[in-house]
XYZ file of N, CA and C in Angstrom:
675
model
N -21.299 33.788 53.990
C -21.666 34.349 52.677
C -20.436 34.980 52.048
N -20.249 34.748 50.750
C -19.125 35.331 50.041
C -19.428 36.766 49.658
N -18.378 37.567 49.514
C -18.569 38.945 49.090
C -19.031 39.006 47.649
N -19.936 39.944 47.356
C -20.513 40.047 46.024
C -19.502 40.447 44.961
N -18.380 41.087 45.359
C -17.461 41.583 44.347
C -16.644 40.457 43.719
N -16.605 39.267 44.320
C -15.859 38.164 43.739
C -16.522 37.716 42.445
N -15.702 37.404 41.424
C -16.290 36.966 40.154
C -16.630 35.488 40.212
N -17.220 34.986 39.143
C -17.721 33.612 39.159
C -16.588 32.610 39.290
N -15.405 32.924 38.765
C -14.260 32.037 38.922
C -13.912 31.865 40.398
N -13.930 32.994 41.144
C -13.632 32.940 42.576
C -14.667 32.114 43.331
N -15.923 32.207 42.901
C -16.966 31.457 43.597
C -16.813 29.954 43.351
N -16.371 29.586 42.158
C -16.127 28.166 41.886
C -14.942 27.667 42.700
N -13.904 28.495 42.836
C -12.775 28.142 43.701
C -13.260 27.915 45.131
N -14.098 28.812 45.600
C -14.641 28.711 46.956
C -15.445 27.423 47.117
N -16.239 27.087 46.091
C -17.016 25.854 46.114
C -16.098 24.640 46.198
N -15.044 24.620 45.396
C -14.099 23.498 45.408
C -13.401 23.399 46.754
N -12.983 24.528 47.287
C -12.268 24.524 48.565
C -13.131 24.003 49.699
N -14.404 24.375 49.704
C -15.264 24.077 50.833
C -16.060 22.778 50.696
N -16.335 22.362 49.464
C -17.153 21.166 49.270
C -16.362 19.983 48.706
N -15.184 20.231 48.190
C -14.374 19.162 47.594
C -12.964 19.115 48.188
N -12.821 19.697 49.389
C -11.543 19.649 50.104
C -10.386 20.147 49.233
N -10.670 21.193 48.439
C -9.683 21.843 47.573
C -9.170 20.951 46.434
N -9.886 19.893 46.134
C -9.458 18.965 45.081
C -10.145 19.291 43.755
N -9.401 19.886 42.853
C -9.945 20.171 41.527
C -10.282 18.878 40.790
N -9.491 17.839 41.030
C -9.720 16.562 40.352
C -11.064 15.969 40.750
N -11.368 15.944 42.055
C -12.650 15.411 42.517
C -13.813 16.235 41.973
N -13.634 17.551 41.952
C -14.685 18.424 41.428
C -14.922 18.146 39.952
N -13.829 18.025 39.187
C -13.939 17.755 37.746
C -14.657 16.435 37.499
N -14.305 15.405 38.260
C -14.943 14.100 38.096
C -16.430 14.175 38.417
N -16.776 14.957 39.420
C -18.179 15.022 39.848
C -19.068 15.679 38.801
N -18.533 16.663 38.070
C -19.359 17.360 37.076
C -19.168 16.805 35.663
N -18.284 15.804 35.520
C -18.112 15.145 34.230
C -17.230 15.874 33.242
N -16.301 16.675 33.743
C -15.366 17.389 32.869
C -13.932 17.034 33.247
N -13.018 17.281 32.312
C -11.616 16.965 32.561
C -11.013 17.937 33.566
N -9.999 17.508 34.304
C -9.310 18.415 35.224
C -8.754 19.649 34.526
N -8.388 19.509 33.243
C -7.839 20.652 32.515
C -8.881 21.741 32.317
N -10.118 21.344 32.031
C -11.196 22.319 31.876
C -11.384 23.098 33.175
N -11.392 22.367 34.295
C -11.560 23.023 35.594
C -10.372 23.920 35.892
N -9.167 23.432 35.612
C -7.962 24.225 35.866
C -7.980 25.527 35.085
N -8.467 25.490 33.847
C -8.531 26.701 33.029
C -9.523 27.724 33.580
N -10.468 27.253 34.386
C -11.460 28.151 34.979
C -10.959 28.749 36.292
N -10.374 27.921 37.132
C -10.040 28.369 38.489
C -8.597 28.820 38.656
N -7.758 28.538 37.688
C -6.364 28.973 37.759
C -5.848 29.157 36.340
N -4.648 29.632 36.209
C -4.073 29.780 34.874
C -4.824 30.789 34.034
N -5.516 30.310 33.015
C -6.203 31.199 32.074
C -7.376 31.952 32.699
N -7.985 31.378 33.704
C -9.171 31.977 34.345
C -10.289 32.201 33.328
N -10.524 31.192 32.485
C -11.609 31.280 31.516
C -12.945 31.355 32.235
N -13.900 32.053 31.623
C -15.249 32.039 32.156
C -15.897 30.689 31.861
N -16.595 30.109 32.823
C -17.221 28.802 32.591
C -18.324 28.901 31.548
N -18.418 27.868 30.721
C -19.467 27.833 29.706
C -20.809 27.552 30.360
N -21.889 27.730 29.590
C -23.229 27.444 30.094
C -23.355 25.971 30.481
N -22.738 25.087 29.672
C -22.825 23.653 29.960
C -22.124 23.308 31.265
N -20.984 23.934 31.525
C -20.274 23.687 32.777
C -21.116 24.158 33.957
N -21.720 25.333 33.841
C -22.566 25.843 34.914
C -23.755 24.922 35.164
N -24.344 24.428 34.090
C -25.455 23.487 34.245
C -25.002 22.234 34.988
N -23.799 21.743 34.624
C -23.274 20.537 35.264
C -23.028 20.771 36.752
N -22.497 21.938 37.095
C -22.242 22.254 38.513
C -23.536 22.263 39.303
N -24.548 22.941 38.766
C -25.809 23.069 39.492
C -26.598 21.764 39.512
N -26.455 20.947 38.465
C -27.150 19.659 38.432
C -26.525 18.678 39.406
N -25.194 18.741 39.522
C -24.474 17.825 40.421
C -24.588 18.254 41.872
N -24.488 19.553 42.098
C -24.527 20.098 43.459
C -25.888 20.752 43.697
N -26.906 19.918 43.905
C -28.280 20.427 43.951
C -28.528 21.317 45.163
N -27.628 21.283 46.126
C -27.781 22.115 47.320
C -27.233 23.524 47.126
N -26.573 23.765 45.990
C -25.967 25.065 45.736
C -27.024 26.064 45.280
N -26.984 27.248 45.842
C -27.867 28.335 45.444
C -27.391 28.881 44.100
N -28.185 28.699 43.057
C -27.788 29.121 41.713
C -27.566 30.630 41.649
N -28.345 31.390 42.414
C -28.185 32.846 42.411
C -26.812 33.233 42.965
N -26.371 32.525 43.989
C -25.041 32.790 44.546
C -23.956 32.468 43.527
N -24.062 31.284 42.912
C -23.040 30.866 41.960
C -22.939 31.823 40.781
N -24.079 32.263 40.272
C -24.105 33.027 39.031
C -23.954 34.526 39.228
N -24.379 35.033 40.374
C -24.342 36.490 40.582
C -23.592 36.914 41.839
N -23.373 35.978 42.773
C -22.730 36.332 44.032
C -23.693 36.771 45.114
N -24.987 36.753 44.820
C -25.972 37.186 45.806
C -26.396 36.020 46.702
N -26.589 36.319 47.983
C -27.092 35.317 48.908
C -26.018 34.376 49.416
N -26.484 33.231 49.964
C -25.594 32.228 50.537
C -25.262 31.153 49.510
N -24.133 30.475 49.693
C -23.757 29.402 48.777
C -24.738 28.240 48.865
N -25.123 27.876 50.080
C -26.048 26.759 50.280
C -27.468 27.292 50.311
N -28.321 26.756 49.446
C -29.687 27.256 49.372
C -30.508 26.767 50.559
N -31.593 27.479 50.810
C -32.487 27.115 51.900
C -33.248 25.833 51.562
N -33.575 25.018 52.568
C -34.368 23.802 52.315
C -35.665 24.121 51.594
N -35.975 23.339 50.581
C -37.207 23.539 49.832
C -37.077 24.504 48.680
N -35.972 25.210 48.602
C -35.772 26.163 47.519
C -35.103 25.458 46.353
N -35.652 25.587 45.166
C -35.073 24.948 43.981
C -33.821 25.672 43.555
N -32.816 24.896 43.147
C -31.581 25.500 42.655
C -31.807 26.231 41.347
N -32.920 25.905 40.674
C -33.196 26.528 39.384
C -34.424 27.420 39.439
N -34.714 27.968 40.611
C -35.826 28.911 40.708
C -35.656 30.017 39.700
N -36.713 30.320 38.980
C -36.648 31.334 37.926
C -36.894 32.710 38.514
N -35.998 33.673 38.236
C -36.218 35.017 38.737
C -37.425 35.658 38.077
N -37.868 36.760 38.643
C -38.958 37.496 38.031
C -38.557 37.942 36.633
N -39.543 38.023 35.754
C -39.268 38.407 34.378
C -38.634 39.788 34.329
N -37.598 39.901 33.530
C -36.853 41.148 33.452
C -37.587 42.145 32.545
N -37.811 43.368 33.011
C -38.486 44.359 32.181
C -37.558 44.919 31.133
N -38.136 45.386 30.027
C -37.341 46.048 29.008
C -36.595 45.088 28.108
N -35.598 45.620 27.416
C -34.803 44.848 26.470
C -33.628 44.223 27.207
N -33.469 42.901 27.132
C -32.376 42.257 27.872
C -31.032 42.443 27.172
N -29.994 42.549 27.975
C -28.618 42.521 27.482
C -28.127 41.098 27.646
N -27.806 40.434 26.538
C -27.397 39.034 26.597
C -25.952 38.887 26.141
N -25.289 37.813 26.541
C -23.947 37.555 26.013
C -24.022 37.345 24.508
N -23.095 37.911 23.762
C -23.147 37.831 22.299
C -23.123 36.387 21.824
N -22.414 35.519 22.552
C -22.330 34.129 22.124
C -23.617 33.368 22.351
N -24.593 33.986 23.025
C -25.844 33.306 23.342
C -26.974 33.670 22.397
N -26.714 34.497 21.394
C -27.790 35.036 20.572
C -28.552 33.971 19.802
N -27.910 32.860 19.446
C -28.585 31.846 18.643
C -29.754 31.220 19.368
N -29.637 31.049 20.681
C -30.687 30.372 21.427
C -31.686 31.289 22.068
N -31.423 32.582 22.090
C -32.292 33.476 22.848
C -33.688 33.549 22.241
N -34.684 33.391 23.092
C -36.074 33.524 22.660
C -36.625 32.304 21.961
N -35.823 31.209 21.875
C -36.290 30.017 21.179
C -36.483 28.833 22.121
N -36.357 29.090 23.421
C -36.497 27.995 24.363
C -35.280 27.106 24.385
N -34.194 27.524 23.768
C -32.973 26.735 23.712
C -32.291 26.790 25.071
N -31.743 25.664 25.503
C -31.069 25.627 26.804
C -29.800 26.457 26.805
N -29.368 26.890 25.624
C -28.146 27.678 25.547
C -28.296 29.006 26.286
N -29.497 29.535 26.327
C -29.720 30.815 26.996
C -30.773 30.635 28.067
N -30.345 30.662 29.302
C -31.265 30.536 30.421
C -31.482 31.898 31.049
N -32.417 31.966 31.969
C -32.755 33.244 32.572
C -31.553 33.894 33.235
N -30.668 33.058 33.840
C -29.546 33.651 34.545
C -28.467 34.188 33.614
N -28.584 33.931 32.292
C -27.628 34.499 31.345
C -27.926 35.969 31.063
N -29.129 36.418 31.384
C -29.516 37.785 31.090
C -28.838 38.735 32.066
N -28.167 39.741 31.535
C -27.366 40.623 32.373
C -28.151 41.817 32.906
N -28.968 42.442 32.074
C -29.673 43.662 32.462
C -30.912 43.816 31.604
N -31.809 44.721 32.028
C -32.972 45.056 31.236
C -33.020 46.550 30.988
N -33.248 46.969 29.760
C -33.255 48.381 29.392
C -34.617 48.731 28.803
N -35.267 49.720 29.400
C -36.575 50.149 28.922
C -36.374 51.287 27.929
N -36.457 50.952 26.623
C -36.232 51.938 25.560
C -37.362 51.786 24.543
N -38.475 52.500 24.718
C -39.647 52.323 23.855
C -39.346 52.483 22.368
N -38.477 53.454 22.003
C -38.188 53.665 20.586
C -37.575 52.414 19.949
N -36.722 51.725 20.673
C -36.100 50.522 20.142
C -37.067 49.345 20.151
N -37.854 49.240 21.207
C -38.826 48.157 21.279
C -39.815 48.248 20.122
N -40.147 49.476 19.720
C -41.060 49.674 18.604
C -40.485 49.276 17.267
N -39.160 49.121 17.196
C -38.509 48.702 15.952
C -38.258 47.195 15.908
N -38.794 46.485 16.859
C -38.648 45.026 16.849
C -37.391 44.523 17.523
N -36.721 45.378 18.279
C -35.509 44.963 18.967
C -35.871 43.970 20.076
N -35.172 42.849 20.107
C -35.453 41.813 21.104
C -34.357 41.696 22.150
N -33.147 42.134 21.817
C -32.065 42.056 22.796
C -30.942 43.010 22.420
N -30.067 43.252 23.391
C -28.866 44.051 23.194
C -27.655 43.137 23.366
N -26.602 43.410 22.596
C -25.329 42.719 22.814
C -24.244 43.779 22.939
N -23.178 43.435 23.653
C -22.092 44.384 23.881
C -20.965 44.141 22.885
N -20.508 45.219 22.244
C -19.418 45.115 21.276
C -18.118 44.780 21.994
N -17.380 43.843 21.415
C -16.059 43.499 21.928
C -15.050 43.628 20.796
N -14.045 44.463 20.980
C -13.044 44.643 19.947
C -13.231 45.923 19.158
N -12.393 46.103 18.140
C -12.353 47.357 17.381
C -12.586 47.165 15.890
N -13.085 46.003 15.481
C -13.212 45.739 14.048
C -14.221 46.658 13.371
N -15.211 47.186 14.127
C -16.219 48.059 13.528
C -16.027 49.524 13.919
N -14.870 49.856 14.465
C -14.569 51.245 14.803
C -14.321 52.029 13.511
N -14.789 53.273 13.369
C -15.369 54.140 14.410
C -16.886 54.067 14.545
N -17.547 53.246 13.703
C -19.007 53.141 13.808
C -19.409 52.663 15.190
N -18.779 51.582 15.651
C -19.055 51.049 16.972
C -17.749 50.898 17.729
N -17.772 51.306 18.985
C -16.589 51.202 19.830
C -16.715 50.034 20.792
N -15.588 49.578 21.275
C -15.572 48.508 22.264
C -16.416 48.918 23.475
N -17.384 48.082 23.850
C -18.260 48.376 24.974
C -19.612 48.938 24.599
N -19.788 49.382 23.343
C -21.096 49.876 22.908
C -22.136 48.753 22.991
N -23.391 49.138 23.199
C -24.493 48.182 23.213
C -25.249 48.286 21.892
N -25.358 47.183 21.181
C -26.054 47.158 19.899
C -27.465 46.611 20.071
N -28.442 47.329 19.529
C -29.832 46.904 19.573
C -30.100 45.987 18.385
N -30.499 44.765 18.655
C -30.588 43.740 17.620
C -32.025 43.283 17.363
N -32.371 43.251 16.096
C -33.661 42.716 15.661
C -33.393 41.387 14.964
N -33.736 40.267 15.579
C -33.440 38.961 14.973
C -34.250 38.736 13.704
N -33.628 38.048 12.755
C -34.240 37.766 11.459
C -34.331 36.264 11.235
N -35.390 35.841 10.571
C -35.567 34.435 10.239
C -35.233 34.154 8.778
N -35.455 35.138 7.917
C -35.279 34.954 6.480
C -33.857 35.327 6.072
N -33.069 34.344 5.651
C -31.692 34.598 5.221
C -31.591 34.845 3.716
N -32.733 34.932 3.052
C -32.701 35.155 1.602
C -32.681 36.635 1.249
N -32.904 37.504 2.247
C -32.933 38.942 1.978
C -32.094 39.684 3.004
N -31.180 40.510 2.504
C -30.355 41.347 3.361
C -30.353 42.773 2.814
N -30.226 43.740 3.701
C -30.019 45.120 3.295
C -28.509 45.317 3.165
N -28.011 45.184 1.955
C -26.563 45.187 1.737
C -25.929 46.471 2.267
N -24.829 46.291 2.943
C -24.107 47.425 3.515
C -24.493 47.759 4.941
N -25.591 47.173 5.418
C -26.026 47.420 6.784
C -25.258 46.507 7.747
N -25.068 46.952 8.992
C -24.398 46.077 9.974
C -25.340 45.012 10.527
N -24.821 43.815 10.617
C -25.554 42.676 11.154
C -24.710 41.986 12.219
N -25.400 41.261 13.086
C -24.727 40.365 14.017
C -25.006 38.939 13.548
N -23.947 38.186 13.314
C -24.074 36.817 12.837
C -23.539 35.855 13.888
N -24.311 34.832 14.178
C -23.799 33.749 15.004
C -23.359 32.642 14.064
N -22.059 32.368 14.035
C -21.496 31.410 13.084
C -20.862 30.241 13.818
N -20.402 29.275 13.017
C -19.746 28.100 13.592
C -18.460 28.474 14.321
N -17.882 29.625 13.983
C -16.641 30.055 14.626
C -16.855 31.194 15.623
N -18.104 31.434 15.990
C -18.393 32.470 16.972
C -19.241 33.583 16.396
N -19.643 34.511 17.253
C -20.491 35.628 16.844
C -19.642 36.788 16.345
N -20.103 37.439 15.278
C -19.365 38.557 14.681
C -20.335 39.676 14.328
N -19.809 40.905 14.291
C -20.577 42.074 13.850
C -19.903 42.584 12.583
N -20.636 42.572 11.467
C -20.060 42.965 10.177
C -21.132 43.600 9.300
N -20.652 44.370 8.314
C -21.524 44.810 7.217
C -21.541 43.700 6.173
N -22.741 43.434 5.636
C -22.877 42.331 4.694
C -23.038 42.834 3.266
N -22.406 42.102 2.348
C -22.478 42.393 0.924
C -22.599 41.082 0.161
N -23.177 41.133 -1.052
C -23.299 39.899 -1.832
C -21.964 39.490 -2.440
N -21.836 38.207 -2.691
C -20.699 37.685 -3.450
C -21.201 37.427 -4.868
N -20.748 38.224 -5.821
C -21.287 38.156 -7.175
C -21.109 36.788 -7.821
N -20.053 36.088 -7.465
C -19.774 34.800 -8.112
C -20.231 33.600 -7.294
N -20.885 33.870 -6.165
C -21.337 32.755 -5.324
C -22.513 33.213 -4.472
N -23.707 32.846 -4.859
C -24.914 33.284 -4.159
C -25.088 32.598 -2.806
N -24.296 31.562 -2.539
C -24.405 30.843 -1.280
C -23.461 31.374 -0.211
N -22.754 32.458 -0.535
C -21.829 33.052 0.426
C -22.166 34.521 0.672
N -21.736 35.026 1.782
C -21.867 36.433 2.121
C -20.471 37.026 2.282
N -20.310 38.278 1.857
C -19.044 38.961 2.106
C -19.197 39.818 3.354
N -18.313 39.631 4.303
C -18.347 40.344 5.579
C -17.253 41.404 5.593
N -17.635 42.639 5.856
C -16.671 43.728 5.862
C -16.695 44.443 7.204
N -15.508 44.829 7.652
C -15.349 45.612 8.873
C -15.175 47.072 8.511
N -15.623 47.966 9.381
C -15.363 49.386 9.161
C -13.886 49.701 9.360
N -13.252 49.004 10.264
C -11.818 49.137 10.493
C -11.101 48.197 9.533
N -11.192 48.524 8.220
C -10.731 47.586 7.205
C -9.221 47.541 7.022
N -8.507 48.453 7.668
C -7.040 48.416 7.588
C -6.511 47.195 8.342
N -7.090 46.936 9.493
C -6.632 45.826 10.323
C -7.499 44.577 10.187
N -8.701 44.734 9.607
C -9.609 43.606 9.473
C -10.102 43.517 8.029
N -9.406 42.773 7.177
C -9.794 42.664 5.769
C -11.112 41.914 5.605
N -11.813 42.131 4.494
C -13.083 41.429 4.251
C -12.864 39.935 4.061
N -13.901 39.177 4.305
C -13.823 37.731 4.100
C -15.204 37.211 3.734
N -15.231 36.010 3.210
C -16.481 35.369 2.833
C -16.889 34.334 3.871
N -18.201 34.139 3.957
C -18.714 33.125 4.871
C -19.889 32.422 4.202
N -19.919 31.093 4.204
C -21.063 30.373 3.619
C -22.328 30.619 4.439
N -23.432 30.796 3.757
C -24.698 30.996 4.460
C -25.045 29.813 5.354
N -24.593 28.632 4.962
C -24.920 27.432 5.739
C -24.231 27.414 7.095
N -23.178 28.213 7.269
C -22.472 28.237 8.554
C -23.026 29.299 9.497
N -24.047 30.037 9.025
C -24.680 31.071 9.851
C -25.864 30.457 10.581
N -25.823 30.490 11.909
C -26.868 29.856 12.714
C -27.965 30.819 13.132
N -27.634 32.103 13.225
C -28.623 33.114 13.606
C -28.148 34.466 13.092
N -29.122 35.322 12.754
C -28.807 36.646 12.201
C -29.692 37.682 12.871
N -29.102 38.826 13.161
C -29.873 39.966 13.664
C -29.341 41.225 12.994
N -30.235 42.108 12.602
C -29.811 43.384 12.044
C -29.681 44.390 13.186
N -28.664 45.223 13.111
C -28.442 46.239 14.137
C -29.270 47.470 13.782
N -30.175 47.853 14.670
C -31.061 48.988 14.381
C -30.800 50.186 15.288
N -29.831 50.047 16.185
C -29.506 51.167 17.061
C -28.293 50.845 17.902
N -27.759 51.864 18.558
C -26.590 51.682 19.398
C -26.712 52.583 20.626
N -26.262 52.067 21.763
C -26.186 52.829 23.004
C -24.723 52.968 23.354
N -24.268 54.183 23.459
C -22.846 54.419 23.753
C -22.725 55.133 25.088
N -21.934 54.553 25.965
C -21.686 55.146 27.275
C -20.343 55.852 27.269
N -20.327 57.123 27.651
C -19.086 57.885 27.661
C -18.230 57.477 28.851
């Protein structure tokens, strides 16, 4: 059994070393990705594997314990009769999800699976406001309102025709997820103006509504000292 403190990159290295005779090329071929993608995960950049890569690993290596691969718990090789995709017990409270996964969460989209959920927070006041998930702030673009590492309570919205101008929103866009205050563009009703609180280093910009895949309004924040 591997030690729990190893991150997911280390566990993939361990898998390659023990099941593919340390051959990154053979591993890449088996999961249908280029050797460069694998190299960026296990060496060099040490990128975190995408959801699709993780799915490919578990689909190809059906004997691998998904809980071990994703969390470090248990043995690498699953017990006979145990499904590699066994679903954990439902998480209580509000889930903390990766910010890049917000578009698929709660819609049955394969982009967000049960193992993507990091934690559950029982906060009745937030649940009563329609909060469905928390995301963690990365960066300083919204400082001092939000600091790097803060947890934002998000209420997903379906209607993109109405916004509370000036309020902070989380947008999942074609270029990634962002946290910004939204304002109208007077000369173009099909665009939104995105503003950062840290406007000295992050100037405002426009974004077409058509490039927004999911929207959530921020209704609260959890800050850990």
